[in-house]
Short mmCIF file of C-alpha atoms and ligand atoms in Angstrom, two decimals:
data_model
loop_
_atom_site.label_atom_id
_atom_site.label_comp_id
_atom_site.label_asym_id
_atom_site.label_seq_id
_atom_site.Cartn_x
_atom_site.Cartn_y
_atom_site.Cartn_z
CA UNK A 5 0.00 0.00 0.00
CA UNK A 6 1.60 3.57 -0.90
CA UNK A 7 1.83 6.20 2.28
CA UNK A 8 -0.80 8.64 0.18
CA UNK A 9 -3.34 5.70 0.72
CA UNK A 10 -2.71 5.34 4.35
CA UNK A 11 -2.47 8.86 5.44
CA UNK A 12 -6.13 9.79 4.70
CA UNK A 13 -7.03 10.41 7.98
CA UNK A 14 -9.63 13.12 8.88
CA UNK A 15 -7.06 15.67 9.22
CA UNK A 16 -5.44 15.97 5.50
CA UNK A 17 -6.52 18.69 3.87
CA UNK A 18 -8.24 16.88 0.80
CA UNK A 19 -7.20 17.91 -2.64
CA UNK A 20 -7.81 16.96 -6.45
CA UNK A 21 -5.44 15.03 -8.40
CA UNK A 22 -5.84 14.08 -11.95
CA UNK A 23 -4.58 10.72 -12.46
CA UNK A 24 -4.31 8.95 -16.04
CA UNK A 25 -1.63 6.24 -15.49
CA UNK A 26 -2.40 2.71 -14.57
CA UNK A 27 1.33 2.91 -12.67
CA UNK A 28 0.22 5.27 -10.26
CA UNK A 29 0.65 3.67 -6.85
CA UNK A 30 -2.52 5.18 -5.18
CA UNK A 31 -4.48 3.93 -8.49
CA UNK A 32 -2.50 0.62 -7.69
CA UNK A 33 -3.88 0.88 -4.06
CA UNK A 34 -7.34 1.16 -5.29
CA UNK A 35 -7.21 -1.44 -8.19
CA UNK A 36 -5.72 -3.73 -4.85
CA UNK A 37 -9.07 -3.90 -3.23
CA UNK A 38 -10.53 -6.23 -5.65
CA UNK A 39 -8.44 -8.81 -3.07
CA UNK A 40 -9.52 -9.47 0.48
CA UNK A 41 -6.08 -8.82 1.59
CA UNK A 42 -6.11 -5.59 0.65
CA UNK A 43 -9.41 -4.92 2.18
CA UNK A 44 -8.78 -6.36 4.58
CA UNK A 45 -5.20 -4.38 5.63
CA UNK A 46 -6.52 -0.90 4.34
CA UNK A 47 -10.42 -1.61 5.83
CA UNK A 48 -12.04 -0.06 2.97
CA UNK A 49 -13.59 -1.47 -0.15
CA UNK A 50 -14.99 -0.28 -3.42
CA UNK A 51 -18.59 1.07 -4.19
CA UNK A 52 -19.35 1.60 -7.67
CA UNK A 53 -21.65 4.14 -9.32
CA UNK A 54 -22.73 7.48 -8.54
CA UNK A 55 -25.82 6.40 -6.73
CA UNK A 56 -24.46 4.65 -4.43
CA UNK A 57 -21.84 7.01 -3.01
CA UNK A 58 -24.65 9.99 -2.42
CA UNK A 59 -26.53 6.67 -0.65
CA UNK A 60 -23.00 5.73 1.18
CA UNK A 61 -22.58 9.67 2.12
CA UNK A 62 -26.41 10.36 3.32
CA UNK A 63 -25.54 7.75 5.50
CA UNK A 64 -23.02 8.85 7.18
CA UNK A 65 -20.51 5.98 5.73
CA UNK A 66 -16.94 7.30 5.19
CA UNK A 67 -15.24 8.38 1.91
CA UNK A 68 -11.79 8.31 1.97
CA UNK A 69 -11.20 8.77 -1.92
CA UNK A 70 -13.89 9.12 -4.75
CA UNK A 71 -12.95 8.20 -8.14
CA UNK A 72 -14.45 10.03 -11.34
CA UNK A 73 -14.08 10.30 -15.01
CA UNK A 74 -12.87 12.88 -16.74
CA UNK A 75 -16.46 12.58 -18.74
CA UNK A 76 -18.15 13.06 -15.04
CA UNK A 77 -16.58 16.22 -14.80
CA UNK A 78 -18.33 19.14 -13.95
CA UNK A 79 -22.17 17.09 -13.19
CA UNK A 80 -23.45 19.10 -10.19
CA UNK A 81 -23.80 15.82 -8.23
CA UNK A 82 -20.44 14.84 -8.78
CA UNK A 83 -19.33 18.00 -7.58
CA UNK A 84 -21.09 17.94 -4.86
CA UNK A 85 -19.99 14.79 -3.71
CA UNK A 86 -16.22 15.50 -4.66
CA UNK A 87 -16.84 18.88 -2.33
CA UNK A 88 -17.98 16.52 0.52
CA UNK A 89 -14.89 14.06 -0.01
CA UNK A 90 -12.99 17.18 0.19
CA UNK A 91 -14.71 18.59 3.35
CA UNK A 92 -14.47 15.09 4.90
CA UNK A 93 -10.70 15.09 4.60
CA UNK A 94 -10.39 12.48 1.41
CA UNK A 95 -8.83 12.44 -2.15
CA UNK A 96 -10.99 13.26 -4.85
CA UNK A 97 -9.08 11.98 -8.24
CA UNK A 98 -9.95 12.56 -11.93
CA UNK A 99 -8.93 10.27 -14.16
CA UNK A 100 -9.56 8.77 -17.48
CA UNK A 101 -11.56 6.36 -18.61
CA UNK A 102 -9.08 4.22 -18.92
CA UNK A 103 -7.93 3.77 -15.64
CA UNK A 104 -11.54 3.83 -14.10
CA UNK A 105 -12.06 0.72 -16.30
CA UNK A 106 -9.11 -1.10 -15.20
CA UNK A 107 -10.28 0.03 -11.08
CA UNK A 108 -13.74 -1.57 -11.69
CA UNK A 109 -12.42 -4.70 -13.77
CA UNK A 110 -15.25 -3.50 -16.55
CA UNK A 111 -15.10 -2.42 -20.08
CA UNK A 112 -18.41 -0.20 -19.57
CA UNK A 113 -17.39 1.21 -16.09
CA UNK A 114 -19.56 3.56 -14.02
CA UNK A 115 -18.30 7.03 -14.03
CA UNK A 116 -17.88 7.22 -10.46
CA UNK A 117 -16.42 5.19 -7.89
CA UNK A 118 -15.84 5.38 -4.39
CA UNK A 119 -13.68 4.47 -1.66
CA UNK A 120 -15.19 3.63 1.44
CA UNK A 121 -14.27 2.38 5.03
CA UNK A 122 -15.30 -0.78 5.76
CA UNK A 123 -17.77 -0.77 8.96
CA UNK A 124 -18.99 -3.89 10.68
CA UNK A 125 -21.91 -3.82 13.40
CA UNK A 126 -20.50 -5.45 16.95
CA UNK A 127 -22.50 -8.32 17.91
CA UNK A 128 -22.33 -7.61 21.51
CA UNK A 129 -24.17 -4.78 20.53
CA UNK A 130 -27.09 -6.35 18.75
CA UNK A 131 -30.41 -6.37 21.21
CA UNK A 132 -33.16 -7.16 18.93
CA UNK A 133 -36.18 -5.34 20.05
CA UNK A 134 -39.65 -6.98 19.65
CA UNK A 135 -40.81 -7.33 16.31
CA UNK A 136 -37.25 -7.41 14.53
CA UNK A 137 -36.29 -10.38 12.49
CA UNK A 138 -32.89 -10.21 11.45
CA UNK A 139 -30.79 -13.02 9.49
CA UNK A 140 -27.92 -15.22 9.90
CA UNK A 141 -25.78 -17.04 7.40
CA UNK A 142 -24.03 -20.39 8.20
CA UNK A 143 -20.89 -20.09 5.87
CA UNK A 144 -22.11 -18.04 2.85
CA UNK A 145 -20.09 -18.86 0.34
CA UNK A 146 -21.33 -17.15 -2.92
CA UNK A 147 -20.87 -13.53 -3.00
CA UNK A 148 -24.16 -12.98 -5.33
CA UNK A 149 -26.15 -15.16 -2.64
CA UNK A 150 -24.62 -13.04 0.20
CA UNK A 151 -25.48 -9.65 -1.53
CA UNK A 152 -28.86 -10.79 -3.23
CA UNK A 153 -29.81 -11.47 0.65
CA UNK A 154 -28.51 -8.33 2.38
CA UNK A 155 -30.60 -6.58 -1.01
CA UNK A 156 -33.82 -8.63 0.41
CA UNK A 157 -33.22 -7.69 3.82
CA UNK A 158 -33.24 -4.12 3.07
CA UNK A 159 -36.29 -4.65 1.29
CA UNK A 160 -38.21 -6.66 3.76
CA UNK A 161 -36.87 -4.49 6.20
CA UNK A 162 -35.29 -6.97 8.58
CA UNK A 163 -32.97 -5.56 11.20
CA UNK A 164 -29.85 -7.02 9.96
CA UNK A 165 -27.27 -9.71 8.82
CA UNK A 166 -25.06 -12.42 11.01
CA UNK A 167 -22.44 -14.36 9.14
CA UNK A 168 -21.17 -17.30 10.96
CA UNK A 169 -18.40 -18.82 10.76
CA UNK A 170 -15.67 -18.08 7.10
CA UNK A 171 -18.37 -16.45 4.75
CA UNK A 172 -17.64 -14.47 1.61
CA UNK A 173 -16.67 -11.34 1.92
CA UNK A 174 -19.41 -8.53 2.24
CA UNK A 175 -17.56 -6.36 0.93
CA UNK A 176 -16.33 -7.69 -2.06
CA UNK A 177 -16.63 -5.85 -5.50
CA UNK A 178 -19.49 -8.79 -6.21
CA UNK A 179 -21.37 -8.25 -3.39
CA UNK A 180 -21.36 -4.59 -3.06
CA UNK A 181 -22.88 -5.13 -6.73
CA UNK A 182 -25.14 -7.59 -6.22
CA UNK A 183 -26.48 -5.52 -3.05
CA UNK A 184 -27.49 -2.98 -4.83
CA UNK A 185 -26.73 -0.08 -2.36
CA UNK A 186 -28.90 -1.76 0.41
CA UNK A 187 -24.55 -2.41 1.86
CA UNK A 188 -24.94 0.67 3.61
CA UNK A 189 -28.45 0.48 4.81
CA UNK A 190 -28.43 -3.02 6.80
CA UNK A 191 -25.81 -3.90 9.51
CA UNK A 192 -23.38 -6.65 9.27
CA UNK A 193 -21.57 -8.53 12.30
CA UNK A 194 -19.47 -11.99 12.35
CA UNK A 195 -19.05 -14.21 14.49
CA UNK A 196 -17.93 -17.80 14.86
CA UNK A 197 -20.24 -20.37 15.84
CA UNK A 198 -19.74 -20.24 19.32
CA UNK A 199 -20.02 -16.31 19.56
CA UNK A 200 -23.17 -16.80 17.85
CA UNK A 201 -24.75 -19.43 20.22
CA UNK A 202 -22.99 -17.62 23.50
CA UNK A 203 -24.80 -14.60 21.91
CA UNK A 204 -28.48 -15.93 21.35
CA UNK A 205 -28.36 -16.97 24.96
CA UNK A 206 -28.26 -12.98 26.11
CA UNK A 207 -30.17 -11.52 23.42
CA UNK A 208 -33.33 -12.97 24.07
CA UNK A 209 -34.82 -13.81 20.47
CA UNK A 210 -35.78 -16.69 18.55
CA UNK A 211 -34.12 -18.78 16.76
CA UNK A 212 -35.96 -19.83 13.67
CA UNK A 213 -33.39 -21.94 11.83
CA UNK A 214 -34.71 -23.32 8.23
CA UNK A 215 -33.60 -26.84 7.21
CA UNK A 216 -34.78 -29.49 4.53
CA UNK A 217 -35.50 -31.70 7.58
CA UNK A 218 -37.43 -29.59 9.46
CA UNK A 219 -40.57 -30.20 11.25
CA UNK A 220 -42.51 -27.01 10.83
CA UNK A 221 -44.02 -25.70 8.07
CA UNK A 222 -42.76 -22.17 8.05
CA UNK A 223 -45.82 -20.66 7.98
CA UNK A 224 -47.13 -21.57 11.32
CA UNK A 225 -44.34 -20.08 13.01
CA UNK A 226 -45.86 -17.31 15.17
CA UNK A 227 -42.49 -14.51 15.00
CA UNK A 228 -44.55 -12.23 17.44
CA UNK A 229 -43.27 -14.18 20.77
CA UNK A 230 -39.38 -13.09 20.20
CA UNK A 231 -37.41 -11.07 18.36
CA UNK A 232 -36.24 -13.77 15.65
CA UNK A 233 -33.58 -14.23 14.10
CA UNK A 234 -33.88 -16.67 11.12
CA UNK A 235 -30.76 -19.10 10.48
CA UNK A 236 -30.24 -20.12 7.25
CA UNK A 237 -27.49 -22.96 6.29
CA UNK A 238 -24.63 -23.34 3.48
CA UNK A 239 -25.74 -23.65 0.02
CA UNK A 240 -23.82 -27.45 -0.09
CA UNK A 241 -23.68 -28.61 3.21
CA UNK A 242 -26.99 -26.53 5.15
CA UNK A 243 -27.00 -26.03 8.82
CA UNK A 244 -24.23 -28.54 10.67
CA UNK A 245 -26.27 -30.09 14.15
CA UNK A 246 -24.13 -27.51 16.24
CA UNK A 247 -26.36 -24.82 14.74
CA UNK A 248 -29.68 -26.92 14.09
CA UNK A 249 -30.02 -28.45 17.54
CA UNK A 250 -29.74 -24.84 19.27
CA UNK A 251 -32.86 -23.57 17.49
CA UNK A 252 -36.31 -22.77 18.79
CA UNK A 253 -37.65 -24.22 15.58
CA UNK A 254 -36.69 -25.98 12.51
CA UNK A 255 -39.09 -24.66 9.92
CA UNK A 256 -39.21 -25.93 6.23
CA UNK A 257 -40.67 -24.84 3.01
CA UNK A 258 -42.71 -27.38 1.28
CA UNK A 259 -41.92 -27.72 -2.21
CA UNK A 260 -42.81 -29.33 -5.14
CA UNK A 261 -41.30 -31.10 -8.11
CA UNK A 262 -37.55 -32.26 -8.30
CA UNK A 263 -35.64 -29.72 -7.18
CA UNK A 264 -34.24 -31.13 -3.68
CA UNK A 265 -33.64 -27.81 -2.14
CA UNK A 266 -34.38 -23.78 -2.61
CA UNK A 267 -31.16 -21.83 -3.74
CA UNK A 268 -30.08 -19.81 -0.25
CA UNK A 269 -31.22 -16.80 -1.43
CA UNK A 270 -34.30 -17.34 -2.27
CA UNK A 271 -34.91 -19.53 1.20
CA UNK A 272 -34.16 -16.31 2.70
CA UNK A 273 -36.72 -13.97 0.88
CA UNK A 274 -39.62 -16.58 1.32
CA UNK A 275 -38.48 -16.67 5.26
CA UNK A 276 -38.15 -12.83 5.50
CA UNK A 277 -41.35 -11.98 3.38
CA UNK A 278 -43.35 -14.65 5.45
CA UNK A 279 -42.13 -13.01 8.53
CA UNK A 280 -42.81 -9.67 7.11
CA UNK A 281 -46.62 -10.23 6.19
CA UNK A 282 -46.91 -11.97 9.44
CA UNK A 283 -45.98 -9.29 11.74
CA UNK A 284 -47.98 -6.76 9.88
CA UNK A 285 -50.87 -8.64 9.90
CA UNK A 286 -50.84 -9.00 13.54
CA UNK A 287 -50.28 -5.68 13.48
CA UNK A 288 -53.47 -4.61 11.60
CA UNK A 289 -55.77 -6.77 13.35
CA UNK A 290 -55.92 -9.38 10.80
N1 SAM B 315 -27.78 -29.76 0.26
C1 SAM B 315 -28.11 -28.74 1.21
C2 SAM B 315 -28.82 -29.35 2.42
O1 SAM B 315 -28.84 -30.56 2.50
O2 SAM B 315 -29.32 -28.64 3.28
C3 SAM B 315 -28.95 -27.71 0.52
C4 SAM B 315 -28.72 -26.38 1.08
S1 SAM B 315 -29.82 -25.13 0.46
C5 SAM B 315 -29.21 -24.83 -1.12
C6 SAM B 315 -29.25 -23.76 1.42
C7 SAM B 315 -30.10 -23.40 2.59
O3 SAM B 315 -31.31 -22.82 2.14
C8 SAM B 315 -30.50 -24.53 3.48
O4 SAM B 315 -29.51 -24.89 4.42
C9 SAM B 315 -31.72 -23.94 4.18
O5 SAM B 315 -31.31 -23.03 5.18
C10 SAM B 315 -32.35 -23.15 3.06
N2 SAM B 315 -33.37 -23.92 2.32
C11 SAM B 315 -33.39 -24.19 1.00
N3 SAM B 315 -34.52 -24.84 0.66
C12 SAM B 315 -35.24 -24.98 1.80
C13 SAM B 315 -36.51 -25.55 2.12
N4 SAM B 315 -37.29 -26.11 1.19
N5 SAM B 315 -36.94 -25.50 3.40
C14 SAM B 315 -36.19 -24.93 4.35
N6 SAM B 315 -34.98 -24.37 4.12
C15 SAM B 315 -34.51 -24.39 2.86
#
């Protein structure tokens, strides 16, 4: 990683460079975080498009450099942005197309791009309240899965994400993608499997974990007793009996035909939807 990268703190005065070789080592630092290891070193990742860094910024998410064409140039939104990178204390660089294409790994890329530090919710600090469902992930493996679920959560507006045990990275390139934007709306913690169980034991919910073997049909599960949280298994192996036998219930979705199993994703937006229309038809009186 070059020094410029690392010394981004809050208290550089931010500045505009314009960048157009591939051999510049901050561009090098950037093009880095397509690797976990880099991520994972600098904390930040990659958010592409201009959407989702005025999303990333309402938010209150940190921008530590933001990345935009020379074509870009001069859009009042991508001023403003580049004006609140500056006032934040991070790089704004223009650069050419060129090198924004060889950042994103895309021969159409967006025109903007940010830089972002990476922020992960505590588990300690998760107390579901009544009413919450949130949603953890036994060993997520595929990054479209992972972000196609934290999308759905976002959308069924479940409290947040758990991922147990080594999962794909959240904040991949792919998942940031596949999420949509909905990265920066829903909270993500990790834990290992015994954080997670030690955890369930003080936060008072319930644990609703879905399995091909289960004994409940999903939707008889009443989610208005607890907080729940709904556990979902890997997409090869699904839940190991450390994490099945701990649950409150083991709820299944009937199917039909010859598939032998939902893909994970979708398991998870037939679990979160169910819970959904459940709660707010207790809610309404129905
Ligand atoms: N071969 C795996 C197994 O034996 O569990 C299939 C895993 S499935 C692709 C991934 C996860 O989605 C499962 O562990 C479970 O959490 C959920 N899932 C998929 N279909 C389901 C169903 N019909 N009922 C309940 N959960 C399901």
């Amino acid at each position: 990683m070059s020094k410029d990268f690392h010394d981004q703190g809050p208290r550089r005065v931010g500045q505009v460079k314009e960048v157009t070789s591939l051999a510049n080592p901050i561009i090098k630092d950037i093009k880095a975080l397509t690797n976990k290891k880099s991520r994972e070193e600098s904390g930040t990742f990659l958010a592409e498009g201009l959407k989702l860094v005025i999303d990333a910024i309402e938010l209150g998410w940190t921008i530590r450099t933001l990345v935009y064409a020379k074509a870009a140039k001069g859009k009042p939104l991508v001023e403003q942005m580049a004006a609140r990178t500056v006032a934040s204390g991070g790089l704004v660089l223009e650069v050419s197309e060129k090198v924004i294409a060889a950042i994103t790994r895309r021969d159409n890329p967006q025109m903007v791009v940010g830089i972002f530090e990476q922020r992960w919710a505590p588990l300690k600090g998760i107390r579901p309240q009544e009413g919450e469902t949130w949603v953890a992930l036994d060993r997520v493996r595929d990054p479209g899965n992972l972000g196609t679920i934290i999308r759905t959560a976002d959308a069924a507006g479940a409290s947040g994400i758990i991922l147990i045990g080594e999962t794909t990275d959240p904040f991949s390139l792919e998942t940031v993608r596949a999420t949509m934007g909905s990265v920066f709306a829903v909270p993500v913690a990790r834990a290992t499997p015994e954080e997670f169980l030690a955890w369930r034991k003080s936060a008072g919910v319930s644990i609703v974990a879905t399995h091909l073997a289960g004994a409940v049909d999903y939707r008889t599960i009443d989610y208005r007793k607890k907080p729940t949280v709904l556990l979902m298994g890997n997409e090869q192996s699904g839940l190991p009996d450390q994490l099945a036998r701990e649950a409150d219930a083991l709820a299944r979705i009937p199917q039909q035909g010859r598939a032998d199993s939902l893909n994970l994703a979708v398991a998870t937006a037939v679990m979160l939807f169910e819970a959904r229309r459940h709660l707010l038809s207790l809610a309404e009186g129905k």
